[in-house]
Structures are given as C-alpha cells and as structure tokens.
XYZ file of C-alpha atoms in Angstrom:
516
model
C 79.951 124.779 111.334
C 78.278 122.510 108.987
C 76.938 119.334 109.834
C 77.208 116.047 107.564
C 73.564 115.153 107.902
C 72.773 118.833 106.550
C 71.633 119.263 102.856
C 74.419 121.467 100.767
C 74.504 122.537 97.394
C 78.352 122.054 96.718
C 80.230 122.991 93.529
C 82.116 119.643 91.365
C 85.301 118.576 92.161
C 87.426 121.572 92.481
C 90.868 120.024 92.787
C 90.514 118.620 90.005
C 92.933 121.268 88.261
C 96.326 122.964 89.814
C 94.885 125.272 92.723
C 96.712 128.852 93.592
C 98.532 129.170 96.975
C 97.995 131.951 99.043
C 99.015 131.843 102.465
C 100.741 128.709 104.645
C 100.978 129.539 108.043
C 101.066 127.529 111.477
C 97.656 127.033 113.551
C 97.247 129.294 116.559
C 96.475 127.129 119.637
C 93.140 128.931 119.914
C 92.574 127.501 115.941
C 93.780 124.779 116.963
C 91.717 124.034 119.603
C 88.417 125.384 117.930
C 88.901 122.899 114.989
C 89.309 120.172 117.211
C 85.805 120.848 118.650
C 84.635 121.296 115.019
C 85.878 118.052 113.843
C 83.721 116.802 116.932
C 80.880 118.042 116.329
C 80.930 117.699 112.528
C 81.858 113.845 112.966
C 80.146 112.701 116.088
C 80.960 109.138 115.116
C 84.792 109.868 116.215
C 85.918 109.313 119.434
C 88.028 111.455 121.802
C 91.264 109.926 121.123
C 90.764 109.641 117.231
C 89.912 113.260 117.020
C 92.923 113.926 119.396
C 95.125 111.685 116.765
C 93.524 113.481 114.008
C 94.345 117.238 114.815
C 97.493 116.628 117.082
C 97.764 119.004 120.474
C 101.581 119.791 119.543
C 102.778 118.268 116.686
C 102.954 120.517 113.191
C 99.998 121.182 112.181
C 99.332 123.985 109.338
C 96.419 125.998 107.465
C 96.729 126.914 104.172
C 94.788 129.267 102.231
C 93.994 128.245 98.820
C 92.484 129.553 95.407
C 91.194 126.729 94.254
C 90.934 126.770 89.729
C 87.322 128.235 89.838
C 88.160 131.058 91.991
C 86.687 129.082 95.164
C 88.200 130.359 98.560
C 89.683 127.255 99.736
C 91.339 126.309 103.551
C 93.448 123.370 104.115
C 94.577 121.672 107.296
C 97.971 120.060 106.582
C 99.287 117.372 108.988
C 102.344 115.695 108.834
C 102.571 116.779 105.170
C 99.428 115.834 104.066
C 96.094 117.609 103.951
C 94.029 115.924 106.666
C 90.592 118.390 106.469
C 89.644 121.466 103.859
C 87.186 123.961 104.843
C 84.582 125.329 102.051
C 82.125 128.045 102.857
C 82.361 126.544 106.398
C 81.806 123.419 105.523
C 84.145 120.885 106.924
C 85.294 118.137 104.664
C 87.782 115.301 105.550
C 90.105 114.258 102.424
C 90.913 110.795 101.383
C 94.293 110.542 103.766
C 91.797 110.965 106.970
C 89.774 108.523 105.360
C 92.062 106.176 104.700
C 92.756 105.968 108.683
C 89.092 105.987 109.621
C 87.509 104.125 106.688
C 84.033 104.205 108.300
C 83.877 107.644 109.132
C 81.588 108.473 106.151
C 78.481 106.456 104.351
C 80.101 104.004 101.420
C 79.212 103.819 98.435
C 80.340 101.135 95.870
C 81.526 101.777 92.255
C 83.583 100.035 89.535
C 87.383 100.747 89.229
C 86.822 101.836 85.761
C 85.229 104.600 86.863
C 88.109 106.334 88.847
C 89.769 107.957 85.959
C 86.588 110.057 85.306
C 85.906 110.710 88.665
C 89.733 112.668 89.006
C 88.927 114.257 85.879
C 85.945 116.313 87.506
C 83.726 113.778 86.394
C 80.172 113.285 88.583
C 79.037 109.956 89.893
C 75.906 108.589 88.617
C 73.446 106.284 90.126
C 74.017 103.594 86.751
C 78.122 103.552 88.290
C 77.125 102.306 91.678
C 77.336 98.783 92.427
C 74.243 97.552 94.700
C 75.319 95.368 97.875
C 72.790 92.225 98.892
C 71.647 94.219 101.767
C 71.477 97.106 99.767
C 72.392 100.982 99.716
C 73.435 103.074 102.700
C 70.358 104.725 103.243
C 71.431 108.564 103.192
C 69.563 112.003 102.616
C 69.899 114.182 100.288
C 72.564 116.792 100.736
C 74.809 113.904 103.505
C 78.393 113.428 102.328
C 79.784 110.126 101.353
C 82.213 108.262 100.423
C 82.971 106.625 97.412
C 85.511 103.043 97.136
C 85.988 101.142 94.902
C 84.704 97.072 94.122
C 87.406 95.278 96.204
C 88.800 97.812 98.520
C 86.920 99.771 101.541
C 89.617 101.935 101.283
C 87.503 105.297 99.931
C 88.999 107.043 96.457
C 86.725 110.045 96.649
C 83.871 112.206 98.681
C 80.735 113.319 97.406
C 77.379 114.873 98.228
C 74.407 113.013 97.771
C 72.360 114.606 94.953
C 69.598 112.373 96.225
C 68.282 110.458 99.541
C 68.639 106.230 99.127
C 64.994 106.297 98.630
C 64.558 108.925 95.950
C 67.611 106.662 94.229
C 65.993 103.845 94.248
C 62.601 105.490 92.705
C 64.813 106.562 89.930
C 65.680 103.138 89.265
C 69.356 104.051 89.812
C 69.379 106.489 87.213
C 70.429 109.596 86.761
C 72.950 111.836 89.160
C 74.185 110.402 92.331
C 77.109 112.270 93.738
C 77.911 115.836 93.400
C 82.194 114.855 93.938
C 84.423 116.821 95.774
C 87.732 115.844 96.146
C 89.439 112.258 94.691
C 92.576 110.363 95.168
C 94.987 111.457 92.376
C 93.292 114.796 92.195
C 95.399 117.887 92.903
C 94.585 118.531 96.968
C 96.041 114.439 96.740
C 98.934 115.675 94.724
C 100.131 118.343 97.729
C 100.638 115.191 100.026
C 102.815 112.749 100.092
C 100.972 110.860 97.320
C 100.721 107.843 98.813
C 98.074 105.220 97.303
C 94.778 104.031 99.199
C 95.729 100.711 101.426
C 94.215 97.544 100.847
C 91.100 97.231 103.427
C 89.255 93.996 103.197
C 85.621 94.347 101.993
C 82.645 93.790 104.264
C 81.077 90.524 104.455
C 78.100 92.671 102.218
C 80.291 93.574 99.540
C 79.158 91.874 95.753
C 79.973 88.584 96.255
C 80.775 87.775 92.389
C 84.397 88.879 93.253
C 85.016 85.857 95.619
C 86.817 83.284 94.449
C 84.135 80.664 94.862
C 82.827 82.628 91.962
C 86.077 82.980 90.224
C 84.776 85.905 87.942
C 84.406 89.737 87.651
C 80.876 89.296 86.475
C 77.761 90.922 88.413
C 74.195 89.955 88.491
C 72.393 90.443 84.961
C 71.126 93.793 86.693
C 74.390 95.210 87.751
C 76.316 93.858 84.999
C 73.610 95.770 82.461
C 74.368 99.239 84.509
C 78.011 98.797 84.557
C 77.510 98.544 80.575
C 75.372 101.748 79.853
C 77.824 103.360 83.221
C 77.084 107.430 83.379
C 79.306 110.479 84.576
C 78.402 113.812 84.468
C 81.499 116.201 83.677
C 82.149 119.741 83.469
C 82.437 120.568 79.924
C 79.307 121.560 78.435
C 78.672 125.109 77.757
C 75.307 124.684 80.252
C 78.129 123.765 82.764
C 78.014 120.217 82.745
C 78.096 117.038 80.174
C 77.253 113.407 80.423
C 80.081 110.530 79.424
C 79.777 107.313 78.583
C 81.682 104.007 78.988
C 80.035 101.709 76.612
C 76.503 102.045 74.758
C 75.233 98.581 74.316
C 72.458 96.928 76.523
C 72.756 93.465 78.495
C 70.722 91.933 75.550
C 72.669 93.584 72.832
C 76.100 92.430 74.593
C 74.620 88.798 74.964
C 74.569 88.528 71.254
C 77.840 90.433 70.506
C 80.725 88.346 70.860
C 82.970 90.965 71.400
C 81.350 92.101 74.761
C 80.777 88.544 75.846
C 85.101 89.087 77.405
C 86.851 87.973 73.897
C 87.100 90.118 70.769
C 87.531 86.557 68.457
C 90.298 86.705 65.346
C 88.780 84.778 62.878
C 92.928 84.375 61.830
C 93.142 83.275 65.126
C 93.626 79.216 65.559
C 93.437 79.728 69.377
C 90.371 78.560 71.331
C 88.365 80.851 73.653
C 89.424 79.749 76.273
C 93.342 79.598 75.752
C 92.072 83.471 74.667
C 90.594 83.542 77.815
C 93.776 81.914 79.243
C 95.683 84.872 77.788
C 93.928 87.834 78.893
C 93.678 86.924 82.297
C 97.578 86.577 82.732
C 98.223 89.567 80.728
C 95.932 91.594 83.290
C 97.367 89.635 85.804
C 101.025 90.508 84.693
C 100.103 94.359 83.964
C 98.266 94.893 87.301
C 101.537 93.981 89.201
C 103.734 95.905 86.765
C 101.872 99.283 86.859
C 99.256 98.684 89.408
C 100.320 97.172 93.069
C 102.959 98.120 94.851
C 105.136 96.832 97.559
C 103.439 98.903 100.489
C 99.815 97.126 99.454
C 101.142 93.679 100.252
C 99.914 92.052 102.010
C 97.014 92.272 99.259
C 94.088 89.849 99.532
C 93.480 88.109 96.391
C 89.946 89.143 95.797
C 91.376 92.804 95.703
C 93.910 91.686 93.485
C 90.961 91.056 90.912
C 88.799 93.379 91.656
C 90.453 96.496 92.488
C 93.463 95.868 89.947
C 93.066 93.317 87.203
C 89.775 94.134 86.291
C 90.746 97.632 85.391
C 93.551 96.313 83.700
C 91.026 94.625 81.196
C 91.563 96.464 77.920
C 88.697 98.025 76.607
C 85.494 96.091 74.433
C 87.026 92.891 76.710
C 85.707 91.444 80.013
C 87.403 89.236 82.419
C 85.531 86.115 83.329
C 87.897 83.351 84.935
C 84.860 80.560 84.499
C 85.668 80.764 81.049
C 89.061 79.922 80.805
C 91.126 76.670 82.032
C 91.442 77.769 85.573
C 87.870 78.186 86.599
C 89.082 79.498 89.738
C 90.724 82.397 90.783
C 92.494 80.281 93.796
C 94.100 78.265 90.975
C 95.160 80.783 88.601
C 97.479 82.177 91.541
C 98.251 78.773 92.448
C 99.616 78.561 88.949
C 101.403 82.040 88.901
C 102.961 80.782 92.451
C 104.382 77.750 90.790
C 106.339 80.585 88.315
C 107.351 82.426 91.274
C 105.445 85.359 90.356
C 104.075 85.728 93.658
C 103.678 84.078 97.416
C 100.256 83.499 98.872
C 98.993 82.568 102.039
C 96.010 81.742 104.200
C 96.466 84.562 106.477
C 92.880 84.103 107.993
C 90.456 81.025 108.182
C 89.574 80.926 104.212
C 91.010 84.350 102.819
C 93.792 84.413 100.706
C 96.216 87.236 99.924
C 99.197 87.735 98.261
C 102.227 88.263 100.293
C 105.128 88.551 98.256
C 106.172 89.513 94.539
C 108.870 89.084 92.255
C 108.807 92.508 90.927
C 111.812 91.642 88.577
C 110.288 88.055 87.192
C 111.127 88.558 83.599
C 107.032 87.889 82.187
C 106.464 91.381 83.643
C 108.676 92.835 81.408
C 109.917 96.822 80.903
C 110.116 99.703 78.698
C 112.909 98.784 76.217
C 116.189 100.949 75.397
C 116.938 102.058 72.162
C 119.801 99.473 71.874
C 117.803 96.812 72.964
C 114.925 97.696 70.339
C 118.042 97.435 67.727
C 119.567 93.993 69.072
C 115.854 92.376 69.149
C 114.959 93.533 65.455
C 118.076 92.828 63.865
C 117.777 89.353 65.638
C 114.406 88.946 64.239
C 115.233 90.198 60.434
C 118.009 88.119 59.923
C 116.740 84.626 61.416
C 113.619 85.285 59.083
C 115.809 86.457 56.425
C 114.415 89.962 56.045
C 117.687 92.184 55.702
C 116.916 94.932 53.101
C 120.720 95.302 51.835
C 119.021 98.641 50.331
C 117.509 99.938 53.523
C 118.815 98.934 56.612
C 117.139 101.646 58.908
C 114.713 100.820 61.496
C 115.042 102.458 65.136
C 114.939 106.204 63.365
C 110.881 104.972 62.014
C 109.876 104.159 65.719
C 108.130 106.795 67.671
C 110.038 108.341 70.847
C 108.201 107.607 74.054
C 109.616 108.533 77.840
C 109.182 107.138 81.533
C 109.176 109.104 84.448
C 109.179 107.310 87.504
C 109.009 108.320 91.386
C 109.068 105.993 93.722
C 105.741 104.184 94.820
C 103.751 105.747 92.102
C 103.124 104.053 88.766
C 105.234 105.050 85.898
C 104.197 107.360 83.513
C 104.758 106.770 80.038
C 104.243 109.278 77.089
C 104.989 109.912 73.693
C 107.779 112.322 72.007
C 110.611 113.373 73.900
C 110.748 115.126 77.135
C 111.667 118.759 77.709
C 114.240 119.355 80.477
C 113.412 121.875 83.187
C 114.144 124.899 82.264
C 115.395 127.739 84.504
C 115.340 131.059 83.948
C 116.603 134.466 85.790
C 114.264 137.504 84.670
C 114.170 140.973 85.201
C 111.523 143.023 86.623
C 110.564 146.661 87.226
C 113.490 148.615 89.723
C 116.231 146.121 88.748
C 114.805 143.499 90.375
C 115.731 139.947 89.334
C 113.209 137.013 89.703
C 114.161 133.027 88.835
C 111.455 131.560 86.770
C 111.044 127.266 86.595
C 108.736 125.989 84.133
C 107.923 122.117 82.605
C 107.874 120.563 86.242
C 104.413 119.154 85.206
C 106.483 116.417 83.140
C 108.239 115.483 85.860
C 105.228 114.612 87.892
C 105.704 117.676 89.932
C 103.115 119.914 91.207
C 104.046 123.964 90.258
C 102.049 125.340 93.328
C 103.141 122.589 95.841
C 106.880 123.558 94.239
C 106.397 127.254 94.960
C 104.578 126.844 98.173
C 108.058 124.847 99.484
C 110.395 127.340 97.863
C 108.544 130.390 99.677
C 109.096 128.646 103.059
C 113.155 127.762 102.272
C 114.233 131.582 100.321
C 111.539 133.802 102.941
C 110.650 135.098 99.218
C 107.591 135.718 97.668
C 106.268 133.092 95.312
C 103.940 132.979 92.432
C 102.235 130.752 89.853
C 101.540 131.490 86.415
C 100.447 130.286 83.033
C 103.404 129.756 81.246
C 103.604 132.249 77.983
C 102.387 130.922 74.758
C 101.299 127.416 76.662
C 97.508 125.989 77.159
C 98.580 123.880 79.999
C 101.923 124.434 81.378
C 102.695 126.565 84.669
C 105.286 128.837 85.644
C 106.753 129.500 89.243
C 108.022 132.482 89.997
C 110.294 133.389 93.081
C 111.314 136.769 94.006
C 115.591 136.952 93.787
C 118.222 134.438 92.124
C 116.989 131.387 93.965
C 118.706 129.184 91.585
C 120.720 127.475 94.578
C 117.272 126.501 96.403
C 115.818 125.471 93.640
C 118.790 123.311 92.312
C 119.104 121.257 95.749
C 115.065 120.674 95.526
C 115.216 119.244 92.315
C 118.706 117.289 92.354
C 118.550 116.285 96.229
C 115.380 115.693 97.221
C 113.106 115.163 94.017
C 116.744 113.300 93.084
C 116.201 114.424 88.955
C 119.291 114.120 87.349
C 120.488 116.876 86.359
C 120.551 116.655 82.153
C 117.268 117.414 82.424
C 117.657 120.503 84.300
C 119.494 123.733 82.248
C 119.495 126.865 84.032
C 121.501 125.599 87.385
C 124.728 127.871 85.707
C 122.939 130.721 86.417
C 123.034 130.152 90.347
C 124.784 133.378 91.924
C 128.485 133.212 92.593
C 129.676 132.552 96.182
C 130.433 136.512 97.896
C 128.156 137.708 94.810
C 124.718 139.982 95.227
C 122.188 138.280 94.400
C-alpha cells in the first residue's frame, strides 16, 4: 500500500465527469479489517480512535467498484452514504468528506476562491494560484499528496499531488505546475454523497493576513496580488493532453494604470463617486454571497470567511473588492451597518473574532427569481408611470428569454436559460421479449444518472446500466432490467420530492396482479 510521502505519477482529476458503476457490495470483516491497518499505515498522523471512527468496526460500511470516465479502475469506500477513501492502483486517497473531519490530515496549500470552478472542471493547480503564507509554504516533496483550501476556510476543496518539492517551487519562482488534482468538492465522487458543502474552519494564525478586518480589504501584497492577476491552470483539453487557462492577462503595473482593474469599471455617464461605487459593489457581493453562497448549516460563519471565502468570489469579473476604498473602511463596520438592516446577527464569539450568527434569509434586499406575473405587474407599473404604453404594441413578457431554477435543499440554486425538459420515462423492448424502463434528463434536475442507477439496482435486485443517451453529446441514460416504473416513481416523487409535471412516463407503471 502506498505511502503519502512516496513520489506517484497520478492521472488529472478523474471525477471530474459522470463515472460508470460496477459493483456495490458490503466489506468482508477480513476487508474490513485490512483497510483499517492500511489507513494506518498510509496516515500515520491518525490516531487509534480516529482511524477506528473513520472505518467503523460494525456500522455500514461499503466498496464500490467504479469505471471512472477515462477507463481508470476505480474503488470506493462508502460510509454512512458518503465516500470516505478511493483506492487507485493501490494507492490510498482520502476524499474531501474525511477531510473535512480531519482537516490536518494532509499538507495545505492556499489558493484563491476564484479558482475552484476550474479546479472541478479537471483543471490543474499552478504554482501562480497559490497564495504564500508569512511563514511560508508547507515544505513537501515531490510526488506527497496535499490538500488544497481555499483563502478563508481550512476546510480543504480538493487533493492533489505535488508536481514539485517546496524547494524546487520556490526556484521556479512559483511558476509553472503545482498540483497534479485528483478529486474536488463539487466533482462527481462529491456528487455520490450526500453533497453537503465544506464547513467553515477558522484559518491559522499564518493564514494572509490582508483578509482581517484590521485590513478591511481582499487585497494581497504587490507580489501575491500580481500572481493572482496572471493566475494559471492547466486543463485537459489540448490535443497533447493538456492546456493552460487563464484568469486575467494584465501585469501588477499594467493594472495600476488601468482603472478598470484598480476594483471599479468607472461610467463616465455615471454621476456617482468611487466610492459610493465602491459602496455599491461591496453590498451587492455582500447581498449575493448570502443569497447563493452561505447557507444555514455554515453559521456560525466568522466574518473574515464571509469575505474571503464568499464575497470575494462573488466580485463580478474585471472588478476587485477593496473595502478601504469605500465609506466603511472596515469590514467590522460594513456588517455593523448590514446588522442595523437586520440582514444578519454578529457576535464576539471569541476574544476579538467576529462571526456571523444569524441571517434573515427572506430580508427583501436579497431578492429572488421573479414569476412571469410578477415580471408583467412590475413593467406595466413602470410603462405607464413613465408614460410609455405603445397603444400599437402592448406585448412584452413573450420578448423576454425563459430561464428555470432548480433547487435542492442546502445546495445553491441553479439557474439556466430556456425551458426545462421533464423526465422522461420510457419502457423498451429488448431481445427475448424482455422489457427494460429507460429514465433520461435527470442531469437537469441536479441528479446524478450513475448514483440513480446504482440506488435502483439495490431497491428492484435488477441489473442496471448507464448510457449515452441517443442523439445527445451530454445527456445519460439509465437503464434497469423489467418495468421498474413503480421504484423509480417513489425515488423521484418521495424522496428526491420532484413534482410530478415534470415527470411523464409514471402511466406506464405495471398494473397491480399484472406481469411485469
């Protein structure tokens, strides 16, 4: 069994796309017991009760045999319903649940929100993404596995292998690749859990200090700041297997003289000063990290998390946050402020750290996704107190474009354009009369296909499979051998609680005393 101090040459991120299910089957105790003593060996940091906690001696614990999108051989530990450990050419690997409970199991590494989104893509991490602590990196060898969280939160997103030791990094001048990554939060292996989001863990005391609120501003040093601009990530998508992406091309000196860079994008229309602009874009990233970004099981959140880990990201792009420059100067008085509108609590829990204990989530300056109806009532308000009635042409909602919002509970909402497709639910015939039920467009619902099948095959004691659907780039199929429209309906209308307008096929459900 590997060890984590042991150079390996691992492949990208290979959950980054839907994986094939194989097999699901409960440990042995002999398995059981033997991956206990891996764990202990392959983590020597963890003690006998955390590895105990870790891989339970009785409670459900279950391997799973995967095909991961690249053909890799993939096997899963599943715990409680969430994958816990995956195995990889007999390499061990803990996933981001485990390291959620044991945050220092693996060497940190630092990087900027922004950068998530790539890295669940498939995206690599490179050395320009990191952000460099005042006591500097973890000092790591080439080949060690790490983990990767994010400015603001211990809590790790992501695990990697070092494509270079600390020292070799630093040569480099923090260029080039860092991290080989393996598996993120939000990725598919994530997906198969119970999708919970990373908790709020309070940054050491060597974390960037910029984010405190004595400094009251997402700004780095002139040296991390200038990295963050010309940020790297190496991909998957080149035809020589891999291609480099970039978040922004100008230098430190080129942003210094570019206004738009500088946190404001001026309108020379615009009669507002810079710093009521200022003013404005930190409550609107205030308003949409709450709204989209934090949720109820993060609180209490401390405040400097709040910034970094949430608002900051919610900075829209060619714009940077930087609280010195608008009226509040401090972060502790912008919340201050936003407490006085009842927007949110927040206390001293410790001696001088702040955190935010309580939210209004239904204060109306969050706002929501409007109705048709309500889109009507608001414009015809608007045309007739400014006297712009057309008595010629008095259509308006048929011009707007459709959008839809599918929302699950402690997960973000998901908002796309055009209309959604309903599930649809078909019963198909195969060679020697056999009949099969076929479910395709879960993807839209935020369901995961395989982790769909993989539940079905336990519940009918059928055979499962997943499939491209026909004439489709992107959309999979399940498969399930039988009329299993009954199982399938009580999934999707009971447990994944979908109502059912968006589900046609359920009619086709066998008839009680019928064959199937």
């Amino acid at each position: 069994m590997w060890s984590p101090s042991l150079p390996q040459a691992t492949p990208a991120d290979m959950f980054a796309k839907a994986f094939r299910v194989k097999s699901n089957t409960a440990i042995k105790g002999s398995d059981r017991r033997k991956l206990r003593a891996d764990v202990t060996a392959v983590f020597p940091t963890l003690g006998t009760d955390q590895v105990s906690e870790l891989v339970p001696g009785k409670e459900e614990l279950n391997i799973v045999k995967l095909y991961a999108h690249r053909g890799d051989a993939v096997t899963v530990y599943v715990s409680g319903g969430n994958p816990i450990l995956f195995e990889l050419e007999k390499n061990l690997y803990p996933t981001v649940y485990t390291l959620w409970s044991y945050p220092d199991l693996l060497p940190t590494f630092t990087t900027w929100p922004l950068v998530l989104e790539k890295l669940v893509g498939g995206a690599d991490l490179m050395l320009p993404g990191l952000v460099v602590p005042p006591a500097g990196l973890p000092q790591v060898q080439k080949g060690d596995l790490c983990a990767i969280a994010l400015v603001g939160n211990r809590a790790p997103v992501a695990i990697g292998v070092a494509a270079m030791s600390t020292a070799e990094m630093l040569t480099s001048g923090l260029k080039g690749r860092g991290f080989s990554v393996l598996h993120t939060y939000q990725d598919h292996l994530w997906r198969s859990g119970d999708k919970s989001s990373p908790p709020s863990i309070a940054p050491l005391a060597l974390d960037p200090p910029d984010l405190s609120e004595e400094k009251g501003s997402v700004q780095a040093d002139s040296t991390v700041q200038g990295d963050m601009r010309r940020l790297t990530l190496e991909g998957e998508e080149q035809e020589e297997g891999e291609v480099q992406q970039r978040c922004g091309e100008k230098s430190l000196s080129e942003a210094t003289e570019d206004p738009s860079v500088g946190g404001l994008n001026p309108d020379p229309t615009d009669s507002k000063t810079l710093q009521e602009q200022m003013d404005e874009l930190l409550q609107r990233c205030f308003l949409r990290a709450l709204k989209y970004r934090v949720k109820k099981a993060d609180l209490p959140l401390l405040t400097s998390t709040l910034l970094g880990s949430h608002m900051f990201s919610c900075c829209p792009e060619g714009r940077q946050l930087d609280i010195k420059k608008s009226s509040y100067k401090k972060l502790s008085k912008f919340l201050q402020h936003m407490q006085q509108e009842q927007i949110i609590q927040v206390q001293e829990l410790s001696k001088g750290v702040e955190s935010v204990v309580a939210v209004d989530w239904k204060h109306p300056r969050k706002g929501s996704i409007l109705e048709g109806s309500e889109v009507r009532t608001i414009v015809i308000n608007y045309a007739k107190k400014n006297d712009l009635v057309d008595a010629d042409n008095k259509k308006c909602l048929e011009k707007l474009q459709p959008a839809y919002q599918v929302t699950f509970p402690g997960q973000e909402p998901i908002v796309k354009k055009g209309k959604i497709c309903p599930i649809d639910i078909t019963l198909a015939q195969r060679a020697s009369n056999k009949k099969v039920t076929v479910v395709r467009n879960l993807e839209a619902y935020g369901l995961d296909p395989c982790s769909v099948a993989t539940i079905l095959q336990q519940r009918c004691q059928a055979s499962t499979t997943v499939t491209p659907a026909p004439g489709t780039k992107d959309i999979l199929q399940v498969q399930i051998q039988g009329n299993q429209i009954h199982h399938l309906g009580r999934l999707l209308l009971e447990e994944y609680r979908l109502p059912r307008k968006h589900i046609q096929g359920l009619e086709k459900a066998p008839k009680p005393g019928k064959k199937k």
